[in-house]
Short mmCIF file of C-alpha atoms and ligand atoms in Angstrom, two decimals:
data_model
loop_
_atom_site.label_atom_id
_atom_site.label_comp_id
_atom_site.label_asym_id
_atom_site.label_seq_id
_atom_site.Cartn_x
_atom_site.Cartn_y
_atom_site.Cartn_z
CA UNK A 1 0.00 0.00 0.00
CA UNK A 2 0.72 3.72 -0.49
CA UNK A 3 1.68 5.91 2.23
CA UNK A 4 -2.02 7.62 1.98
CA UNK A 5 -3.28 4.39 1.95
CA UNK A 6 -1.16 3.09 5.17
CA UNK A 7 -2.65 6.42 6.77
CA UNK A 8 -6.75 5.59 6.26
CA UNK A 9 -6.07 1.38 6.76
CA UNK A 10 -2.62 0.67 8.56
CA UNK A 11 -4.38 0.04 11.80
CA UNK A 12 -6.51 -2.57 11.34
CA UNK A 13 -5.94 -5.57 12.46
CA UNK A 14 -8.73 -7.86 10.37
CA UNK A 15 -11.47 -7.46 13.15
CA UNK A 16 -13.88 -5.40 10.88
CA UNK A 17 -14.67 -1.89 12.38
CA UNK A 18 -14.23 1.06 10.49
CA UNK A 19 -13.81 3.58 13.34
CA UNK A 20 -12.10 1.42 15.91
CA UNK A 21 -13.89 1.22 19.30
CA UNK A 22 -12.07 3.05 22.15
CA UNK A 23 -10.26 0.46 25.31
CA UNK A 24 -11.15 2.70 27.41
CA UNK A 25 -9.79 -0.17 30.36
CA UNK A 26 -7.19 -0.07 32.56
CA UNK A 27 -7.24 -4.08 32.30
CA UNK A 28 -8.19 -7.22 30.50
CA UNK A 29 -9.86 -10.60 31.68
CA UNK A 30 -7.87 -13.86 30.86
CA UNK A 31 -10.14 -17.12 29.97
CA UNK A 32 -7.38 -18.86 31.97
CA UNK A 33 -4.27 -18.30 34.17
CA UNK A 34 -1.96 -19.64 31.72
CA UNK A 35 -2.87 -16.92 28.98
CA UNK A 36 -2.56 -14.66 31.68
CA UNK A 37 1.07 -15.59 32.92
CA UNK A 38 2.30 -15.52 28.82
CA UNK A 39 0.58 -11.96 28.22
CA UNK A 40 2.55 -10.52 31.12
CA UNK A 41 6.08 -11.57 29.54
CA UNK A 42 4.96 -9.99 26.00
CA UNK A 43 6.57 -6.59 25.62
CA UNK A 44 4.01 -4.03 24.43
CA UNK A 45 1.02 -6.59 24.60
CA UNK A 46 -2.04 -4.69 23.99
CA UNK A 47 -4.38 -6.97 26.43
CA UNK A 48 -2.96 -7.27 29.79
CA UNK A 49 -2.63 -3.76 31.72
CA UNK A 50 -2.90 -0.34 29.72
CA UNK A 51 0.50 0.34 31.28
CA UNK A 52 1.92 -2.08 29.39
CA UNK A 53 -0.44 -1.70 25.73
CA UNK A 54 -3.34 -1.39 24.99
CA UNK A 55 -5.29 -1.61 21.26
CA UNK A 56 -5.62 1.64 20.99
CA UNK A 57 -1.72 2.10 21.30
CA UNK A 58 -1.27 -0.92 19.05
CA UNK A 59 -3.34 0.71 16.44
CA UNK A 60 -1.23 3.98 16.29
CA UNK A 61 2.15 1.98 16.60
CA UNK A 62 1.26 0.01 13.46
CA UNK A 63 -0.07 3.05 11.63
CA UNK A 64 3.15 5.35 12.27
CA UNK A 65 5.79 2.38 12.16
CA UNK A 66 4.61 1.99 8.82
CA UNK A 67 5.08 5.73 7.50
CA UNK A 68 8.53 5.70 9.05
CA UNK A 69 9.44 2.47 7.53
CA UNK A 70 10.50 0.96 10.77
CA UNK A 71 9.34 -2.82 12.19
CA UNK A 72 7.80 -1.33 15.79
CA UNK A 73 6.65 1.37 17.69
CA UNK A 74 5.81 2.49 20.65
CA UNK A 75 3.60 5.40 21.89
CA UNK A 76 3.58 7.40 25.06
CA UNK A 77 1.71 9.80 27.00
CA UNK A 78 3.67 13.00 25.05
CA UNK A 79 6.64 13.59 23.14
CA UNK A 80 9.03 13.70 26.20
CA UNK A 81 7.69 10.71 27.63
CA UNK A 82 9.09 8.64 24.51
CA UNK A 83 12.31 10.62 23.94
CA UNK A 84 12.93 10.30 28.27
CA UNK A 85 12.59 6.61 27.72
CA UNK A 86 14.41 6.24 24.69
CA UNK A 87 17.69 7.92 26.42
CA UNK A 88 17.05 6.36 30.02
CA UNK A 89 17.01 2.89 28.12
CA UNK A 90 19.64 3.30 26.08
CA UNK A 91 22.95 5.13 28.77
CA UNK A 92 24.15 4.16 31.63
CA UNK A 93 26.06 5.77 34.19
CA UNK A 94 29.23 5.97 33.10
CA UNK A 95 28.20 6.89 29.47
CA UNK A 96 27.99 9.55 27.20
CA UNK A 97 25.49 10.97 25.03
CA UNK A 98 26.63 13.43 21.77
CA UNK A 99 23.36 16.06 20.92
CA UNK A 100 23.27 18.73 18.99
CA UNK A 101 23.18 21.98 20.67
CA UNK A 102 19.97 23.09 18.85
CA UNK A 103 17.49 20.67 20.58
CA UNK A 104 14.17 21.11 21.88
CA UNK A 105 14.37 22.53 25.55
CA UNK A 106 12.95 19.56 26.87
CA UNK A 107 15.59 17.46 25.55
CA UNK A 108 18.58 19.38 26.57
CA UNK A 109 17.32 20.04 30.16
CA UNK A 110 16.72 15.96 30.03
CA UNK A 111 20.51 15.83 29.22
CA UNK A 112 21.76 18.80 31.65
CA UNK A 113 19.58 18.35 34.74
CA UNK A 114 18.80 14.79 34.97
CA UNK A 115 20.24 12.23 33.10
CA UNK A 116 23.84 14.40 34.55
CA UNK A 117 22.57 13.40 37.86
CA UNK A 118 22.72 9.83 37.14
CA UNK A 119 26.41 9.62 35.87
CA UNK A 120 25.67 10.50 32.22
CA UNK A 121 27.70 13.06 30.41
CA UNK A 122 26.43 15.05 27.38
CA UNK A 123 28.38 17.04 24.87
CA UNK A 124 26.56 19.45 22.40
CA UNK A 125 27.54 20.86 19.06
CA UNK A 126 26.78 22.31 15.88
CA UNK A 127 24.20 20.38 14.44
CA UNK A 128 25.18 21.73 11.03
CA UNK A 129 28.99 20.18 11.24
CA UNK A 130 29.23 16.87 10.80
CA UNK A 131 33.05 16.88 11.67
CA UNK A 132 32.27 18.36 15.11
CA UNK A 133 30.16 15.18 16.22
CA UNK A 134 33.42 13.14 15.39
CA UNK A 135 35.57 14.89 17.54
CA UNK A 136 33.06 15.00 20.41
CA UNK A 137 32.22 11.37 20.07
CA UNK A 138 34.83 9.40 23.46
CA UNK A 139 34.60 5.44 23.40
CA UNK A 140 31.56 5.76 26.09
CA UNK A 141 29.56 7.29 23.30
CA UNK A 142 26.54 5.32 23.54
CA UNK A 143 24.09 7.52 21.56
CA UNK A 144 23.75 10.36 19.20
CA UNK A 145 20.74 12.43 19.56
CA UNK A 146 19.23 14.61 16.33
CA UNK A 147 16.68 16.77 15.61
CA UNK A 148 16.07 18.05 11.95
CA UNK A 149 15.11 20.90 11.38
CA UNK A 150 15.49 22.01 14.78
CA UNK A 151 14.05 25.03 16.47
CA UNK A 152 13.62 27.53 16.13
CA UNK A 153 16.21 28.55 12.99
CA UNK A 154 15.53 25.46 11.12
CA UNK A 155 18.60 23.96 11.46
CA UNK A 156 19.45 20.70 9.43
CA UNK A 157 21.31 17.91 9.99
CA UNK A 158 22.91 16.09 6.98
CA UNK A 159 21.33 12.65 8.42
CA UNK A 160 23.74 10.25 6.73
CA UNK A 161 26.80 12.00 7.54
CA UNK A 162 26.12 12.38 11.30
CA UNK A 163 24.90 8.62 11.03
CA UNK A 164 27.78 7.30 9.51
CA UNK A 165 30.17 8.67 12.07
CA UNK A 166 28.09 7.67 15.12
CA UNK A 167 27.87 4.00 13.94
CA UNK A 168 31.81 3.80 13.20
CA UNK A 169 32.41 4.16 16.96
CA UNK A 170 29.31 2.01 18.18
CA UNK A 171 26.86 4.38 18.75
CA UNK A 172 23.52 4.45 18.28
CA UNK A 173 21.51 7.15 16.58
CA UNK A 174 17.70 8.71 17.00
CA UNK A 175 16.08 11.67 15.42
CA UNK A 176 13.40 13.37 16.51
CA UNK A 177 11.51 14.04 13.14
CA UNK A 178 8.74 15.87 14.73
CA UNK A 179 8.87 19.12 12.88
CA UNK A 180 9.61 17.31 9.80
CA UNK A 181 6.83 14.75 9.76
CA UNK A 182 6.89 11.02 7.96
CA UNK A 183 5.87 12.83 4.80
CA UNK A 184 8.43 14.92 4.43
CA UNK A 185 11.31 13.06 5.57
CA UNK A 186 11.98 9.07 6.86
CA UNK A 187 15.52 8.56 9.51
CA UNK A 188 15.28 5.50 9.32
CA UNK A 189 16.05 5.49 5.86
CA UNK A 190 19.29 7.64 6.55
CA UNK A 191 20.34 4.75 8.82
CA UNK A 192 18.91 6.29 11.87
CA UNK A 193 18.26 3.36 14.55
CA UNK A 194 15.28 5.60 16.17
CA UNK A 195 12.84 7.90 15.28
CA UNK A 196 11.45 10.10 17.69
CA UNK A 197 7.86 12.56 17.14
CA UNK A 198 6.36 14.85 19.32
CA UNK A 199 2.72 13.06 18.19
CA UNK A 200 1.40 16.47 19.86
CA UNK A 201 2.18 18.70 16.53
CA UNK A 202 1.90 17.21 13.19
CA UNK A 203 0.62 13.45 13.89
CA UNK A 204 -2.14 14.69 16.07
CA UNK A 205 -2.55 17.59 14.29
CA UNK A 206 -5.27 19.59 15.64
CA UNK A 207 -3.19 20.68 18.80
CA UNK A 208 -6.12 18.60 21.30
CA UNK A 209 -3.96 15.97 22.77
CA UNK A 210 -0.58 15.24 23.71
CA UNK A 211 1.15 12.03 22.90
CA UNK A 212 4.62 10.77 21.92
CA UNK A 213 6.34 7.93 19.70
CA UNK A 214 9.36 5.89 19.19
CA UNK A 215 9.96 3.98 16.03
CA UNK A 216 12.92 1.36 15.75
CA UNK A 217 13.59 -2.09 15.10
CA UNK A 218 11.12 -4.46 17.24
CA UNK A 219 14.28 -5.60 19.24
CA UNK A 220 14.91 -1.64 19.94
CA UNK A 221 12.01 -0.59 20.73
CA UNK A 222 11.26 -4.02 22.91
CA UNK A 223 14.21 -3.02 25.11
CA UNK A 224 12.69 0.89 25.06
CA UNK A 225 9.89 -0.21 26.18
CA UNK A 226 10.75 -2.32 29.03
CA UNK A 227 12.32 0.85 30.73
CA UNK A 228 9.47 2.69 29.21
CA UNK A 229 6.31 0.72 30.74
CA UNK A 230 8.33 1.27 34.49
CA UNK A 231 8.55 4.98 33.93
CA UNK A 232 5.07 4.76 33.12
CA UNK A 233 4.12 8.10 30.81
CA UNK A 234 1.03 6.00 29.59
CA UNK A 235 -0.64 7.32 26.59
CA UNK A 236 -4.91 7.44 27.48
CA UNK A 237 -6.78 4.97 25.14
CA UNK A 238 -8.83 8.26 24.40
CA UNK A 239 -5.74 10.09 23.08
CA UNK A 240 -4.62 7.32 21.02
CA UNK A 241 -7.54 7.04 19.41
CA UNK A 242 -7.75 10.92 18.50
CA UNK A 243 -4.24 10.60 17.64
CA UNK A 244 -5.24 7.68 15.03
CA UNK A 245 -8.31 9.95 13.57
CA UNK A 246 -5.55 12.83 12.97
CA UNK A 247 -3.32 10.36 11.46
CA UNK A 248 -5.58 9.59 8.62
CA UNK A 249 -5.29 13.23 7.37
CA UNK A 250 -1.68 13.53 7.98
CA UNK A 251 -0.57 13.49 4.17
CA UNK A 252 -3.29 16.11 2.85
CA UNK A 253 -2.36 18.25 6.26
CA UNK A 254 1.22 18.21 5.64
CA UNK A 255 1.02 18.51 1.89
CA UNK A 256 -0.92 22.00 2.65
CA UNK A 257 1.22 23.06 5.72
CA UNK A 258 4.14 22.41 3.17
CA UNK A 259 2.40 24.57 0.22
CA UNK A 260 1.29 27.78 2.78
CA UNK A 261 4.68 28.33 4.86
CA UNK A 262 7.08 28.24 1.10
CA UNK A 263 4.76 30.78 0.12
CA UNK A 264 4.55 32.94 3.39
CA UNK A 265 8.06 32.20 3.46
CA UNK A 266 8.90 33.80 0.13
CA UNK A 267 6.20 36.72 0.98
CA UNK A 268 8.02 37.50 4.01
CA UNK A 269 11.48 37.43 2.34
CA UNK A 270 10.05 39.84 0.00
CA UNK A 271 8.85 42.26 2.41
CA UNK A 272 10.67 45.35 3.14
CA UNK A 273 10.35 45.30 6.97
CA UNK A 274 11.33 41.89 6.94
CA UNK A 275 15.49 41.52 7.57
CA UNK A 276 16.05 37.52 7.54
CA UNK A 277 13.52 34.71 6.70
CA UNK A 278 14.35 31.11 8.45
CA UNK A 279 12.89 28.30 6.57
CA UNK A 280 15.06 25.33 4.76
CA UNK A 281 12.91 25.48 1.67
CA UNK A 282 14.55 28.89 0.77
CA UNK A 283 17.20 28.94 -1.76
CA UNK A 284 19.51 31.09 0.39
CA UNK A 285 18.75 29.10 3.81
CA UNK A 286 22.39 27.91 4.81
CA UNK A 287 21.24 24.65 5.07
CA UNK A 288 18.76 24.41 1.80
CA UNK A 289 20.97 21.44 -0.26
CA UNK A 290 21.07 18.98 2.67
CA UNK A 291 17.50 19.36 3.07
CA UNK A 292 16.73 18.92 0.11
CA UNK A 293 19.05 15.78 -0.17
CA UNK A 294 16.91 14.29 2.55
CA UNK A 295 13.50 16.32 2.63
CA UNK A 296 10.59 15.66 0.63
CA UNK A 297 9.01 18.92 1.23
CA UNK A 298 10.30 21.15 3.48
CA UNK A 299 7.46 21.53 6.53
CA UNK A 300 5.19 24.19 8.00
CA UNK A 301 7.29 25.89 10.38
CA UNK A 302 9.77 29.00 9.87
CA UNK A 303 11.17 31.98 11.81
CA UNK A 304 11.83 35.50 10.70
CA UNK A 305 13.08 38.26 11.68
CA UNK A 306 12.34 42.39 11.36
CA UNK A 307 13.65 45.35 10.59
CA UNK A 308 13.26 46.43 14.43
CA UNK A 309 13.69 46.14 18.57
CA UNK A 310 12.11 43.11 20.64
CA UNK A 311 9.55 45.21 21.41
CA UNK A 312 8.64 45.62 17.95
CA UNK A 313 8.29 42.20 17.37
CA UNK A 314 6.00 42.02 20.57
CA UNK A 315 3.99 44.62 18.58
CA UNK A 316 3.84 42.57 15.30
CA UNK A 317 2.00 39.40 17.56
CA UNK A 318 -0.14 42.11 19.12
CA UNK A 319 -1.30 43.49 15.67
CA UNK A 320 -2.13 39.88 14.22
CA UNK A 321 -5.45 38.89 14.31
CA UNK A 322 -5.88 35.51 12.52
CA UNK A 323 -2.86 33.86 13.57
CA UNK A 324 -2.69 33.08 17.79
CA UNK A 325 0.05 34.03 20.08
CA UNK A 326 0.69 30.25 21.64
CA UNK A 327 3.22 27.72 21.72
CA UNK A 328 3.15 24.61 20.19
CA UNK A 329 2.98 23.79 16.63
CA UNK A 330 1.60 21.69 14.22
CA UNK A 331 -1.53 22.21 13.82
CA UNK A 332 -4.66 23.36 11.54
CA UNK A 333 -3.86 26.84 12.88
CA UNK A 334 -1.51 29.39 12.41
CA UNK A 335 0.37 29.84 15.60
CA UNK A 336 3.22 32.30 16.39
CA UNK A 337 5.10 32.72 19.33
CA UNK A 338 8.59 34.88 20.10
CA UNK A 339 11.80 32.38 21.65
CA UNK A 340 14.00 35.36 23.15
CA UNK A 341 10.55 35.68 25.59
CA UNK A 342 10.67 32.14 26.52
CA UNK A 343 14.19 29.73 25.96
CA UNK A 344 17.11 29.88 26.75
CA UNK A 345 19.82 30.63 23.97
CA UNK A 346 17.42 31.63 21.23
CA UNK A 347 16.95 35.13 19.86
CA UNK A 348 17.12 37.16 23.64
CA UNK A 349 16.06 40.49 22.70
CA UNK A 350 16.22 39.95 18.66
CA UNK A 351 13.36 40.76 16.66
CA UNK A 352 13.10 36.90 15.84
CA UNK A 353 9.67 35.32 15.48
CA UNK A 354 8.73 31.56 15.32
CA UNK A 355 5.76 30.77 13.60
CA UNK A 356 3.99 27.16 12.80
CA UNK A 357 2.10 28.09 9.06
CA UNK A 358 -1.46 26.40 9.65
CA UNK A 359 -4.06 24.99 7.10
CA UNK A 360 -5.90 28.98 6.79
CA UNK A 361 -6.23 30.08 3.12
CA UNK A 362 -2.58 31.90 2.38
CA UNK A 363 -4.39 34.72 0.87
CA UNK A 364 -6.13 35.45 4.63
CA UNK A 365 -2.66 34.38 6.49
CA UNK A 366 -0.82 37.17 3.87
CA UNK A 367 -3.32 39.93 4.78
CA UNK A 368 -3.30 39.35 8.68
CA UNK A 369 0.86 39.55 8.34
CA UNK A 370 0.73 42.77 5.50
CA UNK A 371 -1.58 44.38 8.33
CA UNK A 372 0.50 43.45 11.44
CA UNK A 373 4.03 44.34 9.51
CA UNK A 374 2.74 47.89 8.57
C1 PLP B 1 6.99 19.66 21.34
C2 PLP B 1 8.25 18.96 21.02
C3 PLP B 1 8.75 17.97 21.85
C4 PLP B 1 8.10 17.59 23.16
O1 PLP B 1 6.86 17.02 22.94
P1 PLP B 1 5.66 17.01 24.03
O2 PLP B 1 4.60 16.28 23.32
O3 PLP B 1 5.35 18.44 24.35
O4 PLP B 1 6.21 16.31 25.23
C5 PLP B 1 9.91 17.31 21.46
N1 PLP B 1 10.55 17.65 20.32
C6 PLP B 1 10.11 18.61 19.50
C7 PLP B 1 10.84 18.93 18.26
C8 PLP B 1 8.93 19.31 19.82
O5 PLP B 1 8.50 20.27 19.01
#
């Protein structure tokens, strides 16, 4: 089957209904003791305790293992609930963890304030320079840790360069593709051994529910999930099933998401208050031939900045009144949101502005920004 296809049908599993029911159970009766004993030894098995799976989950697994091209999955209650288990599962004190320095906040404060508590040593770096992973990678290297593009300047990361130099000295590799999406790009097919999502933005898609993923090799994602199912960031049955309805749009979504920020993109790079457009689709985006090496389309979200103070900026959110002043990303709305305000590292008093390019008709999302820039 297609990708489209392995959107709308991936999840079924032969029973017959064409809106799955929702397990909304924290447990499941046994005709015997014996079935009982051999469900609790079953990594992931979606009939014993919800902590553990539940059909719901197994629906979603099979749905986005497929569009990443990987054997298993795994989902959790958000995005940081997969990538925390992913790293706890695969360090140990004594180990060391190469990320790149442009990483979502929750990631890097994983890294700096708790998995350094527990004996494990992280080095960041330019996730644009392959040759500065090799020289921070020591013999305790036990995993390399991308994001592509990152946030909020759109970084990339040339995926089978980084890859190729983390598996030469034994390490292994996971992405977090979140901002991406399946559509527009596939790790795993770089020679990434996990993929990561933030199910909260693009999966999902209609920013109501948080969940997370892992996707890897069913021997990976077996041992992620048996440090995983401890931890116990549970995704809801209800959330997996809305995450499984917003799945089935994904392609069409990301398709339009793709379409509306290349041409806000190219608006705003025409504009005359507008001093630097981030967003890898761009010709002149320092990073524009590796993704488009290893990108299909080039996503929905991009960061500019004007021809002015902080506090101008502040006053370009304040004059926009289609597009929301919120966090998050990914979905059907336009969403816009300043980083100097809010992490650390990113933009403190520039004029830079992140926004996620919703589904709204470009002509409208053109108008609001024409009004708000003047
Ligand atoms: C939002 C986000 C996360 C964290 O996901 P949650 O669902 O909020 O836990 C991780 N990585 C990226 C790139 C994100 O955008």
């Amino acid at each position: 089957m297609e990708f489209e296809t392995r959107l709308i049908h991936g999840h079924a599993d032969g029973e017959g209904d064409v809106t799955p029911p929702i397990y909304q159970t924290s447990t499941f009766a046994f005709a015997d003791a014996e079935s009982m004993a051999r469900a609790s030894a079953t990594p992931g098995y979606e009939r014993f305790y919800t902590r553990y799976g539940n059909p719901n989950h197994a629906q979603v697994e099979r749905v986005v293992a497929s569009i990443e091209g990987g054997e298993a999955a795994m989902v959790s209650a958000s995005g940081m609930g997969a990538i925390s288990a992913t790293v706890l599962a695969l360090t140990q004190a004594g180990g060391h963890v190469v990320a790149q320095s442009a990483i979502y906040d929750g990631t890097r404060k994983l890294m700096s304030n708790v998995l350094s508590r527990f004996g494990v040593d992280a080095t960041f770096v330019d996730q644009t320079d392959p040759q500065a992973f090799a020289e921070a990678m020591r013999e305790n290297t036990a995993l390399v840790l991308l994001e592509t593009p990152s946030n909020p300047l759109l970084g990339v990361t040339d995926l089978r360069a980084v890859g190729t130099i983390a598996h030469e000295r034994g390490a292994l590799v996971a992405v977090d593709n979140t901002i991406a999406t399946p559509v527009n790009q596939n790790p795993l097919a770089f020679g990434a051994d996990v993929v990561l999502h933030s199910a909260t933005k693009y999966l999902g898609g209609h920013s109501d529910l948080l969940a997370g993923v892992a996707v890897a090799s069913r021997a990976l994602i077996d041992r992620i999930w048996q440090t995983h199912h401890i931890v116990g960031a549970t995704l809801g049955p209800f959330e997996a099933w809305l995450l499984l309805r917003g799945l089935r749009t994904l392609d069409m979504r990301v398709q339009r998401h793709n379409a509306n920020a290349s041409a806000l993109a190219a608006y705003l790079r025409d504009h005359p208050r507008v001093t630097r457009v981030y967003y890898p689709g761009l010709e002149n985006h320092p990073c524009h031939d590796v993704a488009r090496a290893q990108m299909r389309g080039y996503g929905g979200l991009l960061s500019f900045e004007i021809d002015g103070s902080f506090e101008d900026a502040r006053r370009v959110i304040d004059r926009l009144q289609l597009v929301h002043s919120a966090v998050s990303l990914g979905g059907v709305e336009s969403l816009i949101a300043q980083p100097g305000a809010m992490w650390s590292g990113h933009g403190k008093g520039s004029s830079l502005l992140r926004l996620s390019v919703g589904l709204e008709a470009i002509g409208d999302l053109i108008a609001d920004f024409e009004r708000a820039l003047q």
